[in-house]
Amino acid sequence: MKTRHYVLLIFSLFILSILSYTISINKDRKDISLPNASVNYDIHKDILYKKTPENKELKLDIYQPKNIHKKTPVVIYLHGGAWVRSDKSVITKNFRQYVLSEMIKNNYTVISIDYTLLNKKIHLDKPLQDCKDVLAWIRENAEIYQLDMDNIGIWGASSGAHLALLTAYNQEPETLPKLNYAVNFYGPTDLNELFRTDANPVALEIFKLYARGQFMLRHKKILELTGYNIENQKKQAIKECSIYSPLTYVSKETIPTLIFHGTNDDVVDISQSELLKNALENNKIYHKYYIINNAKHTFSNINLHEAKDIARKTVDFMNSMIKETNGVD
């Protein structure tokens, strides 16, 4: 009897904690369709910034204030989509359009990019290289689009935030333009913690038995991200998860970071942002951390007031990062 109770206890605890990266099923607060934001901007669409070794074209969209007369600060946007789907156009949808609108009103140029998506054969090194290559493209085209190379930030959501943080925390300033800050919307920061790569084998078997779909999703994601099978290449998978975790690179040299996360996020648990916040605090790195009560992943259920508040706080943070010699009009 004691053994049975012990197994049930393990199973109960495991179901609650084993997998942060799950398919969202929260229905406590319904999704909200926000009205279109009022914004007037110039857009340069589908500009080729690189061809991959596989000869695939990667493109970007540039959103700029109308009638600009001097160089503008720049922010690069990386979309979410679990590393395997979506595209650069989502910046104009849902609450993101209000953040974009506020940036344009404050004379920012926003560059939304497509990057290489993952599968069984393509892993994280590819989209991370794309992020470096777009920085090189920005440097080469700064004069054409009046881009201020002294004021560049990077912004991402979910898996895009994960890529943005990795790019920001592993800069090559001697060869690429320097990023001054990072904006993280509900992104993963510690992949080993996210996927519980050190989970007890017995507990994993129980989890596999009772929640096979989530178990297989965990397995699939780790393989896509790292190229290693967590079942028979566990040591290599854990090592790669560490290499591709932004938390690994937080130091006293880390750039300022803005963080947003919702309390009802059942895709990327809010504990991922808590870990980052604590690491930034421990290293005395300037940061802002905002918790959005009851918000789900992608903030799909926030209202108009919340969307505008997030937009204002984001741009307030960005404005505080602008070098005084190139202040925003």
PDB file of C-alpha atoms in Angstrom, residues 30-282:
ATOM      1  CA  LYS A  30     -11.362  34.138 -23.045  1.00  0.00           C
ATOM      2  CA  ASP A  31      -9.258  35.450 -25.897  1.00  0.00           C
ATOM      3  CA  ILE A  32     -10.000  39.012 -26.982  1.00  0.00           C
ATOM      4  CA  SER A  33      -9.994  40.345 -30.527  1.00  0.00           C
ATOM      5  CA  LEU A  34      -8.519  43.832 -30.240  1.00  0.00           C
ATOM      6  CA  PRO A  35      -9.497  46.657 -32.621  1.00  0.00           C
ATOM      7  CA  ASN A  36      -6.931  47.684 -35.198  1.00  0.00           C
ATOM      8  CA  ALA A  37      -4.399  50.184 -33.932  1.00  0.00           C
ATOM      9  CA  SER A  38      -4.350  53.582 -35.547  1.00  0.00           C
ATOM     10  CA  VAL A  39      -0.885  54.072 -36.991  1.00  0.00           C
ATOM     11  CA  ASN A  40       0.502  55.846 -40.025  1.00  0.00           C
ATOM     12  CA  TYR A  41       3.856  54.555 -41.259  1.00  0.00           C
ATOM     13  CA  ASP A  42       5.928  53.772 -44.314  1.00  0.00           C
ATOM     14  CA  ILE A  43       6.620  50.104 -44.937  1.00  0.00           C
ATOM     15  CA  HIS A  44       9.242  48.434 -47.103  1.00  0.00           C
ATOM     16  CA  LYS A  45       8.121  44.825 -47.529  1.00  0.00           C
ATOM     17  CA  ASP A  46       9.841  41.576 -48.381  1.00  0.00           C
ATOM     18  CA  ILE A  47      13.403  42.841 -48.618  1.00  0.00           C
ATOM     19  CA  LEU A  48      15.899  40.018 -49.142  1.00  0.00           C
ATOM     20  CA  TYR A  49      18.586  40.033 -46.454  1.00  0.00           C
ATOM     21  CA  LYS A  50      20.231  36.653 -47.135  1.00  0.00           C
ATOM     22  CA  LYS A  51      20.126  33.383 -48.976  1.00  0.00           C
ATOM     23  CA  THR A  52      20.770  30.322 -46.868  1.00  0.00           C
ATOM     24  CA  PRO A  53      23.277  27.623 -47.901  1.00  0.00           C
ATOM     25  CA  GLU A  54      20.194  25.671 -49.028  1.00  0.00           C
ATOM     26  CA  ASN A  55      19.384  28.623 -51.340  1.00  0.00           C
ATOM     27  CA  LYS A  56      16.307  29.651 -49.361  1.00  0.00           C
ATOM     28  CA  GLU A  57      15.542  33.368 -49.408  1.00  0.00           C
ATOM     29  CA  LEU A  58      15.038  35.115 -46.056  1.00  0.00           C
ATOM     30  CA  LYS A  59      13.272  38.464 -46.061  1.00  0.00           C
ATOM     31  CA  LEU A  60      12.434  41.327 -43.732  1.00  0.00           C
ATOM     32  CA  ASP A  61       9.894  44.144 -43.479  1.00  0.00           C
ATOM     33  CA  ILE A  62      10.861  47.680 -42.425  1.00  0.00           C
ATOM     34  CA  TYR A  63       8.330  49.905 -40.634  1.00  0.00           C
ATOM     35  CA  GLN A  64       9.294  53.583 -40.404  1.00  0.00           C
ATOM     36  CA  PRO A  65       7.746  56.905 -39.410  1.00  0.00           C
ATOM     37  CA  LYS A  66       6.643  59.006 -42.357  1.00  0.00           C
ATOM     38  CA  ASN A  67       8.824  61.873 -43.555  1.00  0.00           C
ATOM     39  CA  ILE A  68      11.877  61.086 -41.449  1.00  0.00           C
ATOM     40  CA  HIS A  69      14.605  63.722 -41.693  1.00  0.00           C
ATOM     41  CA  LYS A  70      17.382  62.129 -39.679  1.00  0.00           C
ATOM     42  CA  LYS A  71      18.640  58.720 -38.630  1.00  0.00           C
ATOM     43  CA  THR A  72      16.236  56.778 -36.428  1.00  0.00           C
ATOM     44  CA  PRO A  73      16.916  54.251 -33.654  1.00  0.00           C
ATOM     45  CA  VAL A  74      16.252  50.671 -34.687  1.00  0.00           C
ATOM     46  CA  VAL A  75      14.591  47.658 -33.077  1.00  0.00           C
ATOM     47  CA  ILE A  76      14.685  44.183 -34.623  1.00  0.00           C
ATOM     48  CA  TYR A  77      11.608  41.988 -34.077  1.00  0.00           C
ATOM     49  CA  LEU A  78      11.732  38.160 -33.930  1.00  0.00           C
ATOM     50  CA  HIS A  79       8.356  36.408 -34.110  1.00  0.00           C
ATOM     51  CA  GLY A  80       7.288  33.451 -31.991  1.00  0.00           C
ATOM     52  CA  GLY A  81       5.819  30.137 -33.128  1.00  0.00           C
ATOM     53  CA  ALA A  82       7.587  27.412 -31.140  1.00  0.00           C
ATOM     54  CA  TRP A  83      10.653  27.807 -33.430  1.00  0.00           C
ATOM     55  CA  VAL A  84       8.819  25.942 -36.223  1.00  0.00           C
ATOM     56  CA  ARG A  85       6.044  28.185 -37.579  1.00  0.00           C
ATOM     57  CA  SER A  86       4.719  31.754 -38.084  1.00  0.00           C
ATOM     58  CA  ASP A  87       6.420  34.664 -39.855  1.00  0.00           C
ATOM     59  CA  LYS A  88       7.369  38.341 -39.722  1.00  0.00           C
ATOM     60  CA  SER A  89       3.815  39.584 -40.412  1.00  0.00           C
ATOM     61  CA  VAL A  90       2.543  38.744 -36.904  1.00  0.00           C
ATOM     62  CA  ILE A  91       4.020  42.016 -35.640  1.00  0.00           C
ATOM     63  CA  THR A  92       0.876  43.718 -37.003  1.00  0.00           C
ATOM     64  CA  LYS A  93      -1.526  41.382 -35.195  1.00  0.00           C
ATOM     65  CA  ASN A  94      -3.115  41.240 -31.751  1.00  0.00           C
ATOM     66  CA  PHE A  95      -1.469  43.355 -28.999  1.00  0.00           C
ATOM     67  CA  ARG A  96       1.802  43.534 -30.963  1.00  0.00           C
ATOM     68  CA  GLN A  97       0.321  46.104 -33.336  1.00  0.00           C
ATOM     69  CA  TYR A  98      -0.027  48.525 -30.402  1.00  0.00           C
ATOM     70  CA  VAL A  99       3.609  48.049 -29.445  1.00  0.00           C
ATOM     71  CA  LEU A 100       4.595  48.628 -33.075  1.00  0.00           C
ATOM     72  CA  SER A 101       2.381  51.719 -33.248  1.00  0.00           C
ATOM     73  CA  GLU A 102       3.930  53.212 -30.115  1.00  0.00           C
ATOM     74  CA  MET A 103       7.415  52.604 -31.473  1.00  0.00           C
ATOM     75  CA  ILE A 104       6.574  54.343 -34.755  1.00  0.00           C
ATOM     76  CA  LYS A 105       5.051  57.313 -32.887  1.00  0.00           C
ATOM     77  CA  ASN A 106       8.360  57.626 -31.009  1.00  0.00           C
ATOM     78  CA  ASN A 107      10.348  57.686 -34.268  1.00  0.00           C
ATOM     79  CA  TYR A 108      11.743  54.154 -34.205  1.00  0.00           C
ATOM     80  CA  THR A 109      12.427  52.071 -37.272  1.00  0.00           C
ATOM     81  CA  VAL A 110      11.171  48.523 -36.657  1.00  0.00           C
ATOM     82  CA  ILE A 111      12.602  45.636 -38.673  1.00  0.00           C
ATOM     83  CA  SER A 112      10.604  42.394 -38.544  1.00  0.00           C
ATOM     84  CA  ILE A 113      12.437  39.391 -39.960  1.00  0.00           C
ATOM     85  CA  ASP A 114      11.797  35.872 -41.134  1.00  0.00           C
ATOM     86  CA  TYR A 115      14.363  33.344 -39.945  1.00  0.00           C
ATOM     87  CA  THR A 116      15.093  29.675 -40.557  1.00  0.00           C
ATOM     88  CA  LEU A 117      12.504  27.463 -38.878  1.00  0.00           C
ATOM     89  CA  LEU A 118      13.472  24.234 -37.140  1.00  0.00           C
ATOM     90  CA  ASN A 119      12.764  20.617 -37.991  1.00  0.00           C
ATOM     91  CA  LYS A 120      14.441  17.242 -37.397  1.00  0.00           C
ATOM     92  CA  LYS A 121      17.434  18.282 -39.497  1.00  0.00           C
ATOM     93  CA  ILE A 122      17.622  22.035 -38.830  1.00  0.00           C
ATOM     94  CA  HIS A 123      18.529  23.179 -35.312  1.00  0.00           C
ATOM     95  CA  LEU A 124      19.138  26.362 -33.353  1.00  0.00           C
ATOM     96  CA  ASP A 125      22.476  27.257 -34.913  1.00  0.00           C
ATOM     97  CA  LYS A 126      20.667  28.196 -38.158  1.00  0.00           C
ATOM     98  CA  PRO A 127      18.232  30.890 -36.899  1.00  0.00           C
ATOM     99  CA  LEU A 128      20.928  32.264 -34.604  1.00  0.00           C
ATOM    100  CA  GLN A 129      23.161  32.737 -37.624  1.00  0.00           C
ATOM    101  CA  ASP A 130      20.270  34.506 -39.355  1.00  0.00           C
ATOM    102  CA  CYS A 131      20.135  36.979 -36.460  1.00  0.00           C
ATOM    103  CA  LYS A 132      23.820  37.769 -36.923  1.00  0.00           C
ATOM    104  CA  ASP A 133      23.373  38.108 -40.664  1.00  0.00           C
ATOM    105  CA  VAL A 134      20.504  40.571 -40.308  1.00  0.00           C
ATOM    106  CA  LEU A 135      22.731  42.727 -38.089  1.00  0.00           C
ATOM    107  CA  ALA A 136      25.315  42.725 -40.864  1.00  0.00           C
ATOM    108  CA  TRP A 137      22.597  43.663 -43.366  1.00  0.00           C
ATOM    109  CA  ILE A 138      21.514  46.581 -41.165  1.00  0.00           C
ATOM    110  CA  ARG A 139      25.070  47.866 -41.029  1.00  0.00           C
ATOM    111  CA  GLU A 140      25.422  47.648 -44.810  1.00  0.00           C
ATOM    112  CA  ASN A 141      22.096  49.401 -45.468  1.00  0.00           C
ATOM    113  CA  ALA A 142      22.077  51.974 -42.668  1.00  0.00           C
ATOM    114  CA  GLU A 143      22.511  54.948 -44.983  1.00  0.00           C
ATOM    115  CA  ILE A 144      19.773  53.863 -47.387  1.00  0.00           C
ATOM    116  CA  TYR A 145      17.136  53.592 -44.640  1.00  0.00           C
ATOM    117  CA  GLN A 146      18.545  56.263 -42.288  1.00  0.00           C
ATOM    118  CA  LEU A 147      19.288  53.834 -39.458  1.00  0.00           C
ATOM    119  CA  ASP A 148      21.085  54.984 -36.312  1.00  0.00           C
ATOM    120  CA  MET A 149      23.815  52.428 -35.754  1.00  0.00           C
ATOM    121  CA  ASP A 150      24.464  53.700 -32.225  1.00  0.00           C
ATOM    122  CA  ASN A 151      20.946  52.822 -31.096  1.00  0.00           C
ATOM    123  CA  ILE A 152      19.857  49.282 -31.912  1.00  0.00           C
ATOM    124  CA  GLY A 153      17.724  46.983 -29.790  1.00  0.00           C
ATOM    125  CA  ILE A 154      16.185  43.552 -30.240  1.00  0.00           C
ATOM    126  CA  TRP A 155      12.652  42.450 -29.333  1.00  0.00           C
ATOM    127  CA  GLY A 156      11.134  38.985 -29.429  1.00  0.00           C
ATOM    128  CA  ALA A 157       8.084  37.047 -28.305  1.00  0.00           C
ATOM    129  CA  SER A 158       8.039  33.450 -27.027  1.00  0.00           C
ATOM    130  CA  SER A 159      10.539  31.422 -29.103  1.00  0.00           C
ATOM    131  CA  GLY A 160      11.471  34.679 -30.832  1.00  0.00           C
ATOM    132  CA  ALA A 161      12.321  36.165 -27.433  1.00  0.00           C
ATOM    133  CA  HIS A 162      14.519  33.143 -26.749  1.00  0.00           C
ATOM    134  CA  LEU A 163      16.432  33.815 -29.989  1.00  0.00           C
ATOM    135  CA  ALA A 164      16.556  37.546 -29.262  1.00  0.00           C
ATOM    136  CA  LEU A 165      18.067  36.985 -25.808  1.00  0.00           C
ATOM    137  CA  LEU A 166      20.639  34.514 -27.117  1.00  0.00           C
ATOM    138  CA  THR A 167      21.639  37.019 -29.806  1.00  0.00           C
ATOM    139  CA  ALA A 168      21.810  39.900 -27.333  1.00  0.00           C
ATOM    140  CA  TYR A 169      23.752  37.970 -24.715  1.00  0.00           C
ATOM    141  CA  ASN A 170      26.312  36.565 -27.195  1.00  0.00           C
ATOM    142  CA  GLN A 171      27.293  39.624 -29.192  1.00  0.00           C
ATOM    143  CA  GLU A 172      30.258  40.030 -31.506  1.00  0.00           C
ATOM    144  CA  PRO A 173      30.725  43.819 -31.244  1.00  0.00           C
ATOM    145  CA  GLU A 174      34.069  43.716 -33.021  1.00  0.00           C
ATOM    146  CA  THR A 175      32.407  42.484 -36.230  1.00  0.00           C
ATOM    147  CA  LEU A 176      28.696  43.369 -35.915  1.00  0.00           C
ATOM    148  CA  PRO A 177      26.645  46.366 -34.764  1.00  0.00           C
ATOM    149  CA  LYS A 178      26.182  46.427 -30.994  1.00  0.00           C
ATOM    150  CA  LEU A 179      22.776  45.781 -29.482  1.00  0.00           C
ATOM    151  CA  ASN A 180      21.997  48.187 -26.633  1.00  0.00           C
ATOM    152  CA  TYR A 181      19.070  46.361 -25.018  1.00  0.00           C
ATOM    153  CA  ALA A 182      16.762  43.353 -25.295  1.00  0.00           C
ATOM    154  CA  VAL A 183      12.973  43.108 -24.919  1.00  0.00           C
ATOM    155  CA  ASN A 184      11.675  39.701 -23.848  1.00  0.00           C
ATOM    156  CA  PHE A 185       7.976  38.849 -24.086  1.00  0.00           C
ATOM    157  CA  TYR A 186       7.334  35.499 -22.311  1.00  0.00           C
ATOM    158  CA  GLY A 187      10.412  33.761 -23.739  1.00  0.00           C
ATOM    159  CA  PRO A 188      12.175  30.571 -22.569  1.00  0.00           C
ATOM    160  CA  THR A 189      15.417  31.286 -20.704  1.00  0.00           C
ATOM    161  CA  ASP A 190      16.531  27.875 -19.365  1.00  0.00           C
ATOM    162  CA  LEU A 191      15.800  24.964 -21.715  1.00  0.00           C
ATOM    163  CA  ASN A 192      16.859  22.282 -19.251  1.00  0.00           C
ATOM    164  CA  GLU A 193      14.419  23.638 -16.692  1.00  0.00           C
ATOM    165  CA  LEU A 194      11.723  24.176 -19.320  1.00  0.00           C
ATOM    166  CA  PHE A 195      11.863  20.572 -20.527  1.00  0.00           C
ATOM    167  CA  ARG A 196      12.910  18.959 -17.210  1.00  0.00           C
ATOM    168  CA  THR A 197      15.775  17.179 -18.929  1.00  0.00           C
ATOM    169  CA  ASP A 198      16.979  15.699 -15.624  1.00  0.00           C
ATOM    170  CA  ALA A 199      13.584  14.203 -14.726  1.00  0.00           C
ATOM    171  CA  ASN A 200      13.543  10.872 -12.870  1.00  0.00           C
ATOM    172  CA  PRO A 201      13.312   7.938 -15.374  1.00  0.00           C
ATOM    173  CA  VAL A 202      10.526   6.242 -13.401  1.00  0.00           C
ATOM    174  CA  ALA A 203       8.502   9.437 -13.286  1.00  0.00           C
ATOM    175  CA  LEU A 204       9.081   9.895 -17.020  1.00  0.00           C
ATOM    176  CA  GLU A 205       7.684   6.446 -17.753  1.00  0.00           C
ATOM    177  CA  ILE A 206       4.573   7.260 -15.731  1.00  0.00           C
ATOM    178  CA  PHE A 207       4.229  10.559 -17.520  1.00  0.00           C
ATOM    179  CA  LYS A 208       4.612   8.808 -20.881  1.00  0.00           C
ATOM    180  CA  LEU A 209       1.880   6.354 -19.931  1.00  0.00           C
ATOM    181  CA  TYR A 210      -0.680   8.921 -18.782  1.00  0.00           C
ATOM    182  CA  ALA A 211       0.199  11.921 -20.997  1.00  0.00           C
ATOM    183  CA  ARG A 212       1.763  10.492 -24.121  1.00  0.00           C
ATOM    184  CA  GLY A 213       0.993  13.521 -26.293  1.00  0.00           C
ATOM    185  CA  GLN A 214       2.842  15.921 -24.005  1.00  0.00           C
ATOM    186  CA  PHE A 215       5.656  13.429 -23.544  1.00  0.00           C
ATOM    187  CA  MET A 216       6.150  13.183 -27.303  1.00  0.00           C
ATOM    188  CA  LEU A 217       5.994  16.984 -27.666  1.00  0.00           C
ATOM    189  CA  ARG A 218       8.809  17.306 -25.133  1.00  0.00           C
ATOM    190  CA  HIS A 219      10.862  14.716 -27.012  1.00  0.00           C
ATOM    191  CA  LYS A 220      10.204  16.389 -30.375  1.00  0.00           C
ATOM    192  CA  LYS A 221      11.091  19.886 -29.187  1.00  0.00           C
ATOM    193  CA  ILE A 222      14.396  18.840 -27.646  1.00  0.00           C
ATOM    194  CA  LEU A 223      15.331  17.021 -30.865  1.00  0.00           C
ATOM    195  CA  GLU A 224      14.407  20.027 -33.026  1.00  0.00           C
ATOM    196  CA  LEU A 225      16.323  22.465 -30.848  1.00  0.00           C
ATOM    197  CA  THR A 226      19.480  20.476 -30.181  1.00  0.00           C
ATOM    198  CA  GLY A 227      19.677  17.654 -32.728  1.00  0.00           C
ATOM    199  CA  TYR A 228      19.890  15.089 -29.911  1.00  0.00           C
ATOM    200  CA  ASN A 229      17.445  12.453 -28.707  1.00  0.00           C
ATOM    201  CA  ILE A 230      16.781  12.973 -25.004  1.00  0.00           C
ATOM    202  CA  GLU A 231      16.093   9.241 -24.522  1.00  0.00           C
ATOM    203  CA  ASN A 232      19.393   7.811 -25.747  1.00  0.00           C
ATOM    204  CA  GLN A 233      21.586  10.939 -26.035  1.00  0.00           C
ATOM    205  CA  LYS A 234      20.658  12.555 -22.751  1.00  0.00           C
ATOM    206  CA  LYS A 235      24.093  13.918 -21.843  1.00  0.00           C
ATOM    207  CA  GLN A 236      24.544  15.616 -25.235  1.00  0.00           C
ATOM    208  CA  ALA A 237      20.970  16.965 -25.194  1.00  0.00           C
ATOM    209  CA  ILE A 238      21.419  18.493 -21.732  1.00  0.00           C
ATOM    210  CA  LYS A 239      24.717  20.074 -22.784  1.00  0.00           C
ATOM    211  CA  GLU A 240      23.148  21.599 -25.900  1.00  0.00           C
ATOM    212  CA  CYS A 241      20.144  22.834 -23.916  1.00  0.00           C
ATOM    213  CA  SER A 242      22.575  24.634 -21.621  1.00  0.00           C
ATOM    214  CA  ILE A 243      24.464  26.135 -24.570  1.00  0.00           C
ATOM    215  CA  TYR A 244      21.182  27.397 -26.032  1.00  0.00           C
ATOM    216  CA  SER A 245      19.806  28.831 -22.781  1.00  0.00           C
ATOM    217  CA  PRO A 246      20.049  32.640 -22.443  1.00  0.00           C
ATOM    218  CA  LEU A 247      20.409  32.221 -18.677  1.00  0.00           C
ATOM    219  CA  THR A 248      23.805  30.595 -19.232  1.00  0.00           C
ATOM    220  CA  TYR A 249      25.254  33.851 -20.534  1.00  0.00           C
ATOM    221  CA  VAL A 250      23.991  36.381 -18.002  1.00  0.00           C
ATOM    222  CA  SER A 251      26.987  38.197 -16.551  1.00  0.00           C
ATOM    223  CA  LYS A 252      27.991  41.640 -15.373  1.00  0.00           C
ATOM    224  CA  GLU A 253      28.447  42.551 -19.053  1.00  0.00           C
ATOM    225  CA  THR A 254      24.875  41.660 -20.056  1.00  0.00           C
ATOM    226  CA  ILE A 255      22.889  44.436 -21.724  1.00  0.00           C
ATOM    227  CA  PRO A 256      19.735  45.947 -20.108  1.00  0.00           C
ATOM    228  CA  THR A 257      16.649  43.782 -20.489  1.00  0.00           C
ATOM    229  CA  LEU A 258      12.887  44.332 -20.387  1.00  0.00           C
ATOM    230  CA  ILE A 259      10.683  41.377 -19.439  1.00  0.00           C
ATOM    231  CA  PHE A 260       6.922  40.782 -19.704  1.00  0.00           C
ATOM    232  CA  HIS A 261       5.157  37.578 -18.649  1.00  0.00           C
ATOM    233  CA  GLY A 262       1.607  36.474 -17.867  1.00  0.00           C
ATOM    234  CA  THR A 263       0.571  34.600 -14.741  1.00  0.00           C
ATOM    235  CA  ASN A 264      -1.653  32.194 -16.717  1.00  0.00           C
ATOM    236  CA  ASP A 265       1.003  31.191 -19.233  1.00  0.00           C
ATOM    237  CA  ASP A 266       0.813  27.403 -19.516  1.00  0.00           C
ATOM    238  CA  VAL A 267       3.113  27.230 -22.548  1.00  0.00           C
ATOM    239  CA  VAL A 268       6.234  28.920 -21.159  1.00  0.00           C
ATOM    240  CA  ASP A 269       5.822  29.034 -17.400  1.00  0.00           C
ATOM    241  CA  ILE A 270       6.364  32.403 -15.727  1.00  0.00           C
ATOM    242  CA  SER A 271       9.151  30.797 -13.695  1.00  0.00           C
ATOM    243  CA  GLN A 272      11.317  31.144 -16.821  1.00  0.00           C
ATOM    244  CA  SER A 273      11.141  34.926 -16.508  1.00  0.00           C
ATOM    245  CA  GLU A 274      11.643  34.736 -12.756  1.00  0.00           C
ATOM    246  CA  LEU A 275      14.902  32.874 -13.347  1.00  0.00           C
ATOM    247  CA  LEU A 276      16.088  35.570 -15.737  1.00  0.00           C
ATOM    248  CA  LYS A 277      15.039  38.391 -13.431  1.00  0.00           C
ATOM    249  CA  ASN A 278      16.962  36.832 -10.540  1.00  0.00           C
ATOM    250  CA  ALA A 279      20.077  36.338 -12.660  1.00  0.00           C
ATOM    251  CA  LEU A 280      19.971  39.959 -13.847  1.00  0.00           C
ATOM    252  CA  GLU A 281      19.526  41.162 -10.265  1.00  0.00           C
ATOM    253  CA  ASN A 282      22.427  39.036  -9.043  1.00  0.00           C
TER     254      ASN A 282
END
